[in-house]
Amino acid sequence: MSRVLAVAPVLPGPAYPQEQVAGVIVPLLAADGPRRELTRRLHAASGVRTRHLALPLDDYAGLTGFADANAHFAREGTALAERACREALAAAGLGPQDVDLLFFTSVTGIGAPSIDALLVGRLGLRADVRRVPSFGLGCAGGAAGLAHLHEHLVGHPDQVALLVSVELCSLTFQRDDASTANLVSSGLFGDGASAVVVAGDDVAPPPGRPAPHVVGTRSRLYPGTERHLGWDVRDTGFGIVLSAELPQLLRAHLAGDVKDLLSARGLEPDDVGTWVVHAGGPKIVDAVRDALDLPEAALARTRATLAAEGNLSSSSVLHVLAATLDDDAPPPGGWAVLMAFGPGVAVELVLLRGAPVAGGRA
């Protein structure tokens, strides 16, 4: 197994009320009155109260195109990633030289060298650190990254791995695009980053902190769903692909996928006391609730994260994980399932089990 030693969620700038964001962003997306009014209604129904943005709100009107937005991604994203990594390593009681594997995921900007390479010098990581940059996993990237780290650490129990997610979704909004998908996304997605320190079983967890074990993982790709979720790559950047059928897809298939994950350990959904669910939006969270027959209380942290931050793509589920650990969940011996959904359509599932707090209560 492997253990989650620390999670550090970070957010840029101040929290903007949703209505203030709409006042600036909506005129950039929709020129005519009816579409502007629709956008405001979509923003109000998004489940989002506040969002953090990579740039000052008034700067978005001055973005000149994809190259300009991507330059902001490289600069602001690297700074956020460095901050998250420093906080996560400090919480884990480790230093940059302890990191053996660095997994970086983002779907809102590109670069070569990618942000993970820039972090090596800025953090003081070893020159021989193994890097795995990932683009295309989308909102599932945080969960998938956690699964990849676990699989590596099972074979390297004396090593430490660092998962870094950076998503600056506001830089992808398409100006003068009044499609419903773009209008919905403009009210749903926020900006943020996160870093997670995961270690093999031979690495001691920090005293006084929960360090749940990663016990198992499962991936599922639904055939024929390529146009349900993802990007259309345009001259102007990343255009959102977002199908209204996605919630129904999860209602139809998610329960079976979760049962397959659990049955390998002789478990049933009723054995799981903690659910760490990607804050994909109200309809996505409702679909998870319905598919798994969960009480609304099981999704409280997900809905709170959505309301305070918006959907942070791959970072979203890691922010929910941080809130879960802050609540001392799962308890020692208790089970948790972490899940996120990305382009493909793909579902990424991670099974966690609570461990006693090191140097603290049993």
Short mmCIF file of C-alpha atoms in Angstrom, two decimals:
data_model
loop_
_atom_site.label_atom_id
_atom_site.label_comp_id
_atom_site.label_asym_id
_atom_site.label_seq_id
_atom_site.Cartn_x
_atom_site.Cartn_y
_atom_site.Cartn_z
CA MET A 1 0.00 0.00 0.00
CA SER A 2 0.85 3.68 0.04
CA ARG A 3 -0.11 6.50 2.38
CA VAL A 4 -1.36 10.04 1.82
CA LEU A 5 0.87 12.10 4.11
CA ALA A 6 -0.38 15.60 3.29
CA VAL A 7 -2.66 17.54 0.96
CA ALA A 8 -2.20 21.26 0.32
CA PRO A 9 -5.00 23.03 -1.58
CA VAL A 10 -4.21 26.59 -2.70
CA LEU A 11 -6.21 29.35 -4.38
CA PRO A 12 -5.11 32.54 -6.15
CA GLY A 13 -6.18 36.05 -5.25
CA PRO A 14 -9.32 37.09 -3.41
CA ALA A 15 -12.70 35.35 -3.54
CA TYR A 16 -14.99 37.07 -6.02
CA PRO A 17 -18.76 36.79 -5.54
CA GLN A 18 -20.39 34.95 -8.43
CA GLU A 19 -22.49 37.99 -9.33
CA GLN A 20 -19.36 40.16 -9.63
CA VAL A 21 -17.69 37.62 -11.92
CA ALA A 22 -20.80 37.47 -14.07
CA GLY A 23 -20.87 41.25 -14.39
CA VAL A 24 -17.45 41.23 -16.07
CA ILE A 25 -17.38 37.89 -17.89
CA VAL A 26 -20.89 37.69 -19.34
CA PRO A 27 -20.50 40.71 -21.68
CA LEU A 28 -17.32 39.15 -23.09
CA LEU A 29 -19.12 35.93 -24.03
CA ALA A 30 -22.56 36.94 -25.29
CA ALA A 31 -23.39 40.02 -27.30
CA ASP A 32 -27.18 39.87 -27.37
CA GLY A 33 -29.55 40.46 -24.47
CA PRO A 34 -31.32 37.07 -24.35
CA ARG A 35 -28.06 35.08 -24.24
CA ARG A 36 -26.67 37.39 -21.58
CA GLU A 37 -29.76 36.85 -19.46
CA LEU A 38 -29.47 33.08 -19.98
CA THR A 39 -25.83 33.22 -18.88
CA ARG A 40 -26.74 35.04 -15.69
CA ARG A 41 -29.39 32.41 -14.93
CA LEU A 42 -26.87 29.63 -15.56
CA HIS A 43 -24.37 31.31 -13.24
CA ALA A 44 -27.01 31.62 -10.52
CA ALA A 45 -27.93 27.92 -10.85
CA SER A 46 -24.32 26.65 -10.84
CA GLY A 47 -24.10 26.00 -7.10
CA VAL A 48 -21.14 28.41 -7.00
CA ARG A 49 -21.19 31.42 -4.65
CA THR A 50 -17.57 32.60 -4.95
CA ARG A 51 -14.57 31.89 -7.15
CA HIS A 52 -10.86 32.65 -7.12
CA LEU A 53 -9.31 33.76 -10.41
CA ALA A 54 -5.72 33.71 -11.64
CA LEU A 55 -5.91 37.34 -12.81
CA PRO A 56 -7.57 40.44 -11.39
CA LEU A 57 -11.15 40.35 -12.63
CA ASP A 58 -10.87 43.47 -14.76
CA ASP A 59 -7.86 42.04 -16.65
CA TYR A 60 -9.92 39.42 -18.50
CA ALA A 61 -11.28 41.95 -20.98
CA GLY A 62 -7.69 42.65 -22.07
CA LEU A 63 -6.66 39.08 -22.93
CA THR A 64 -5.63 39.02 -26.58
CA GLY A 65 -5.82 35.31 -27.40
CA PHE A 66 -4.50 31.86 -26.67
CA ALA A 67 -0.80 32.79 -26.56
CA ASP A 68 -1.50 35.57 -24.06
CA ALA A 69 -3.69 33.35 -21.87
CA ASN A 70 -1.16 30.52 -21.95
CA ALA A 71 1.66 32.86 -20.93
CA HIS A 72 -0.41 33.81 -17.88
CA PHE A 73 -0.95 30.10 -17.21
CA ALA A 74 2.77 29.40 -17.21
CA ARG A 75 3.58 32.31 -14.90
CA GLU A 76 0.67 32.14 -12.46
CA GLY A 77 0.40 28.36 -12.56
CA THR A 78 4.04 27.83 -11.67
CA ALA A 79 3.80 30.20 -8.73
CA LEU A 80 0.67 28.45 -7.41
CA ALA A 81 2.25 25.03 -7.87
CA GLU A 82 5.37 26.07 -5.96
CA ARG A 83 3.25 27.37 -3.10
CA ALA A 84 1.20 24.17 -2.93
CA CYS A 85 4.29 21.96 -2.99
CA ARG A 86 6.02 23.87 -0.21
CA GLU A 87 2.94 23.68 1.99
CA ALA A 88 2.40 19.97 1.34
CA LEU A 89 6.03 19.02 2.00
CA ALA A 90 6.14 21.08 5.18
CA ALA A 91 2.94 19.42 6.43
CA ALA A 92 4.43 15.99 5.67
CA GLY A 93 7.63 16.83 7.53
CA LEU A 94 9.70 16.28 4.39
CA GLY A 95 12.02 18.34 2.22
CA PRO A 96 12.36 18.71 -1.55
CA GLN A 97 15.35 16.33 -1.59
CA ASP A 98 13.10 13.55 -0.28
CA VAL A 99 10.91 13.50 -3.40
CA ASP A 100 11.58 10.62 -5.81
CA LEU A 101 8.64 11.01 -8.21
CA LEU A 102 6.82 14.15 -9.39
CA PHE A 103 3.48 13.71 -11.20
CA PHE A 104 2.04 16.88 -12.71
CA THR A 105 -1.43 17.22 -14.20
CA SER A 106 -3.27 20.08 -15.86
CA VAL A 107 -5.71 20.50 -18.72
CA THR A 108 -5.91 24.32 -18.83
CA GLY A 109 -2.49 25.23 -20.21
CA ILE A 110 0.51 23.74 -21.94
CA GLY A 111 4.26 24.17 -21.92
CA ALA A 112 7.54 22.55 -22.85
CA PRO A 113 9.26 22.44 -20.46
CA SER A 114 6.12 21.84 -18.43
CA ILE A 115 5.49 23.27 -14.98
CA ASP A 116 6.88 20.18 -13.25
CA ALA A 117 10.28 20.78 -14.84
CA LEU A 118 10.22 24.41 -13.68
CA LEU A 119 9.46 23.25 -10.14
CA VAL A 120 12.67 21.22 -9.90
CA GLY A 121 14.88 24.29 -9.64
CA ARG A 122 12.40 26.50 -7.80
CA LEU A 123 11.79 23.93 -5.07
CA GLY A 124 15.27 22.42 -4.96
CA LEU A 125 14.17 18.95 -6.00
CA ARG A 126 16.89 16.45 -6.90
CA ALA A 127 18.10 16.52 -10.49
CA ASP A 128 17.32 12.80 -10.79
CA VAL A 129 13.68 13.14 -9.67
CA ARG A 130 11.41 11.17 -11.99
CA ARG A 131 8.89 13.48 -13.67
CA VAL A 132 5.55 12.50 -15.23
CA PRO A 133 3.72 15.46 -16.81
CA SER A 134 0.15 14.72 -17.88
CA PHE A 135 -2.31 16.61 -20.10
CA GLY A 136 -5.76 15.35 -21.15
CA LEU A 137 -7.04 13.62 -18.03
CA GLY A 138 -9.13 16.69 -17.33
CA CYS A 139 -11.21 16.71 -14.16
CA ALA A 140 -10.14 13.10 -13.49
CA GLY A 141 -6.45 14.05 -13.34
CA GLY A 142 -6.20 14.42 -9.57
CA ALA A 143 -7.74 11.03 -8.90
CA ALA A 144 -5.79 9.38 -11.72
CA GLY A 145 -2.54 10.93 -10.48
CA LEU A 146 -3.16 9.58 -6.99
CA ALA A 147 -3.73 6.12 -8.48
CA HIS A 148 -0.52 6.27 -10.54
CA LEU A 149 1.50 7.33 -7.50
CA HIS A 150 0.05 4.46 -5.49
CA GLU A 151 0.96 1.90 -8.15
CA HIS A 152 4.54 3.20 -8.27
CA LEU A 153 4.93 3.21 -4.50
CA VAL A 154 3.63 -0.34 -4.05
CA GLY A 155 6.80 -1.40 -5.85
CA HIS A 156 8.98 1.26 -4.17
CA PRO A 157 7.86 1.33 -0.52
CA ASP A 158 10.82 3.47 0.59
CA GLN A 159 10.06 6.33 -1.83
CA VAL A 160 8.13 9.60 -1.67
CA ALA A 161 5.96 10.91 -4.51
CA LEU A 162 4.49 14.36 -5.09
CA LEU A 163 1.27 14.92 -7.04
CA VAL A 164 0.77 18.47 -8.36
CA SER A 165 -2.39 19.76 -10.03
CA VAL A 166 -2.74 23.26 -11.49
CA GLU A 167 -5.95 24.39 -13.19
CA LEU A 168 -6.52 27.99 -14.28
CA CYS A 169 -9.89 27.44 -15.91
CA SER A 170 -10.72 31.13 -16.24
CA LEU A 171 -8.00 31.48 -18.87
CA THR A 172 -9.85 29.06 -21.17
CA PHE A 173 -13.19 30.94 -21.44
CA GLN A 174 -13.87 31.64 -25.11
CA ARG A 175 -14.78 35.23 -25.90
CA ASP A 176 -17.70 35.86 -28.27
CA ASP A 177 -18.81 32.23 -27.92
CA ALA A 178 -22.45 32.16 -26.83
CA SER A 179 -22.79 28.37 -27.04
CA THR A 180 -24.61 26.91 -24.07
CA ALA A 181 -21.57 24.80 -23.11
CA ASN A 182 -19.34 27.88 -22.94
CA LEU A 183 -21.93 29.86 -21.01
CA VAL A 184 -22.35 27.04 -18.49
CA SER A 185 -18.60 26.61 -18.00
CA SER A 186 -18.09 30.34 -17.55
CA GLY A 187 -20.20 30.17 -14.40
CA LEU A 188 -18.96 26.85 -13.07
CA PHE A 189 -15.17 26.67 -13.22
CA GLY A 190 -12.67 28.38 -10.94
CA ASP A 191 -8.90 28.52 -10.55
CA GLY A 192 -6.76 26.66 -8.06
CA ALA A 193 -3.98 24.18 -7.47
CA SER A 194 -3.04 21.43 -5.06
CA ALA A 195 -0.16 19.21 -4.05
CA VAL A 196 -0.35 15.80 -2.41
CA VAL A 197 2.52 13.96 -0.74
CA VAL A 198 2.16 10.18 -1.00
CA ALA A 199 4.71 7.75 0.39
CA GLY A 200 5.42 4.06 0.46
CA ASP A 201 4.75 2.07 3.60
CA ASP A 202 8.38 2.25 4.73
CA VAL A 203 8.19 6.06 5.08
CA ALA A 204 6.98 7.23 8.48
CA PRO A 205 3.93 9.53 8.45
CA PRO A 206 4.12 12.90 10.23
CA PRO A 207 3.06 12.79 13.90
CA GLY A 208 -0.39 13.99 14.79
CA ARG A 209 -1.80 13.91 11.26
CA PRO A 210 -4.13 11.42 9.56
CA ALA A 211 -2.34 9.41 6.86
CA PRO A 212 -4.91 7.18 5.16
CA HIS A 213 -3.75 4.20 3.15
CA VAL A 214 -4.44 3.93 -0.57
CA VAL A 215 -5.74 0.37 -0.87
CA GLY A 216 -6.93 0.03 -4.47
CA THR A 217 -7.79 1.89 -7.66
CA ARG A 218 -9.99 1.43 -10.70
CA SER A 219 -10.31 3.20 -14.07
CA ARG A 220 -13.27 2.98 -16.42
CA LEU A 221 -13.51 4.44 -19.92
CA TYR A 222 -16.98 4.49 -21.44
CA PRO A 223 -16.83 3.69 -25.18
CA GLY A 224 -18.47 6.09 -27.61
CA THR A 225 -18.48 9.06 -25.23
CA GLU A 226 -15.66 11.09 -26.78
CA ARG A 227 -17.97 14.03 -27.51
CA HIS A 228 -19.49 14.15 -24.04
CA LEU A 229 -16.65 16.00 -22.29
CA GLY A 230 -13.35 17.60 -23.30
CA TRP A 231 -11.87 20.36 -25.43
CA ASP A 232 -12.22 21.52 -29.00
CA VAL A 233 -8.75 22.92 -29.66
CA ARG A 234 -9.16 26.15 -31.64
CA ASP A 235 -6.97 29.01 -32.79
CA THR A 236 -8.38 30.92 -29.83
CA GLY A 237 -7.58 28.19 -27.30
CA PHE A 238 -9.63 25.47 -25.60
CA GLY A 239 -13.34 25.38 -26.38
CA ILE A 240 -15.38 23.38 -23.89
CA VAL A 241 -17.20 20.20 -24.90
CA LEU A 242 -19.87 19.50 -22.29
CA SER A 243 -22.79 17.18 -22.97
CA ALA A 244 -26.09 17.36 -21.11
CA GLU A 245 -26.07 13.55 -21.15
CA LEU A 246 -23.12 13.24 -18.74
CA PRO A 247 -25.19 13.05 -15.51
CA GLN A 248 -27.37 10.29 -16.95
CA LEU A 249 -24.26 8.37 -18.01
CA LEU A 250 -23.06 8.38 -14.40
CA ARG A 251 -26.50 7.36 -13.11
CA ALA A 252 -26.43 4.38 -15.43
CA HIS A 253 -22.89 3.10 -14.82
CA LEU A 254 -21.23 4.52 -11.71
CA ALA A 255 -22.75 2.12 -9.18
CA GLY A 256 -21.41 -0.87 -11.08
CA ASP A 257 -17.93 0.63 -11.26
CA VAL A 258 -17.87 1.37 -7.53
CA LYS A 259 -19.09 -2.14 -6.72
CA ASP A 260 -16.30 -3.61 -8.87
CA LEU A 261 -13.73 -1.53 -6.95
CA LEU A 262 -15.12 -2.63 -3.60
CA SER A 263 -15.77 -6.29 -4.39
CA ALA A 264 -12.05 -6.89 -4.93
CA ARG A 265 -11.70 -6.21 -1.18
CA GLY A 266 -14.87 -8.08 -0.16
CA LEU A 267 -16.70 -4.79 0.48
CA GLU A 268 -20.11 -3.35 -0.37
CA PRO A 269 -21.07 0.33 -0.76
CA ASP A 270 -22.69 0.23 2.69
CA ASP A 271 -19.22 -0.47 4.15
CA VAL A 272 -18.00 2.94 2.95
CA GLY A 273 -18.49 5.76 5.43
CA THR A 274 -16.69 8.56 3.56
CA TRP A 275 -17.18 9.71 -0.03
CA VAL A 276 -14.68 12.10 -1.64
CA VAL A 277 -16.48 13.27 -4.77
CA HIS A 278 -15.28 15.65 -7.47
CA ALA A 279 -17.20 18.94 -7.31
CA GLY A 280 -18.19 18.78 -10.96
CA GLY A 281 -21.38 20.80 -10.66
CA PRO A 282 -24.83 20.38 -9.11
CA LYS A 283 -26.08 17.93 -11.74
CA ILE A 284 -22.94 15.78 -11.49
CA VAL A 285 -23.11 15.67 -7.69
CA ASP A 286 -26.82 14.83 -7.87
CA ALA A 287 -26.05 12.00 -10.32
CA VAL A 288 -23.45 10.52 -7.93
CA ARG A 289 -25.92 10.76 -5.05
CA ASP A 290 -28.64 9.05 -7.07
CA ALA A 291 -26.42 6.35 -8.58
CA LEU A 292 -25.01 5.31 -5.21
CA ASP A 293 -28.13 6.05 -3.15
CA LEU A 294 -26.14 8.30 -0.82
CA PRO A 295 -27.57 10.56 1.86
CA GLU A 296 -27.13 14.25 1.15
CA ALA A 297 -24.82 14.54 4.17
CA ALA A 298 -22.26 12.31 2.42
CA LEU A 299 -21.77 15.03 -0.19
CA ALA A 300 -21.63 18.04 2.13
CA ARG A 301 -17.88 18.66 1.65
CA THR A 302 -18.22 18.38 -2.12
CA ARG A 303 -21.06 20.88 -2.28
CA ALA A 304 -19.25 23.25 0.11
CA THR A 305 -16.13 23.15 -2.06
CA LEU A 306 -18.19 23.80 -5.19
CA ALA A 307 -19.92 26.76 -3.55
CA ALA A 308 -16.71 28.36 -2.27
CA GLU A 309 -14.37 27.67 -5.21
CA GLY A 310 -16.26 26.37 -8.24
CA ASN A 311 -15.16 23.33 -10.22
CA LEU A 312 -11.33 23.31 -10.21
CA SER A 313 -11.04 20.50 -12.78
CA SER A 314 -8.32 18.04 -11.67
CA SER A 315 -7.68 19.97 -8.44
CA SER A 316 -11.31 19.83 -7.35
CA VAL A 317 -11.34 16.34 -5.84
CA LEU A 318 -8.01 17.03 -4.10
CA HIS A 319 -9.51 20.09 -2.42
CA VAL A 320 -12.40 17.90 -1.28
CA LEU A 321 -9.84 15.36 -0.02
CA ALA A 322 -8.09 18.08 1.98
CA ALA A 323 -11.39 19.08 3.59
CA THR A 324 -12.10 15.41 4.34
CA LEU A 325 -8.77 14.92 6.12
CA ASP A 326 -9.29 18.15 8.04
CA ASP A 327 -12.48 16.54 9.40
CA ASP A 328 -10.46 13.48 10.50
CA ALA A 329 -12.21 11.29 7.95
CA PRO A 330 -12.06 8.47 7.23
CA PRO A 331 -11.63 7.34 10.85
CA PRO A 332 -9.04 4.66 11.69
CA GLY A 333 -10.12 1.48 9.92
CA GLY A 334 -12.89 3.28 8.04
CA TRP A 335 -13.25 3.13 4.27
CA ALA A 336 -13.43 6.00 1.80
CA VAL A 337 -13.93 6.14 -1.96
CA LEU A 338 -12.47 9.06 -3.92
CA MET A 339 -13.82 9.65 -7.42
CA ALA A 340 -13.53 12.05 -10.33
CA PHE A 341 -14.69 12.11 -13.96
CA GLY A 342 -12.87 13.31 -17.04
CA PRO A 343 -12.77 13.30 -20.85
CA GLY A 344 -13.27 9.98 -22.53
CA VAL A 345 -15.66 9.80 -20.61
CA ALA A 346 -13.49 8.29 -17.90
CA VAL A 347 -14.12 7.51 -14.24
CA GLU A 348 -11.19 7.30 -11.82
CA LEU A 349 -11.77 5.65 -8.43
CA VAL A 350 -9.43 5.34 -5.44
CA LEU A 351 -10.16 3.25 -2.34
CA LEU A 352 -8.74 4.64 0.92
CA ARG A 353 -8.67 3.31 4.46
CA GLY A 354 -8.18 5.40 7.56
CA ALA A 355 -5.04 4.79 9.60
CA PRO A 356 -4.35 5.75 13.20
CA VAL A 357 -2.84 9.19 13.63
CA ALA A 358 0.92 8.82 13.98
CA GLY A 359 2.06 9.71 17.47
CA GLY A 360 -1.52 10.51 18.43
CA ARG A 361 -4.76 8.76 19.18
CA ALA A 362 -5.31 5.15 18.09
#
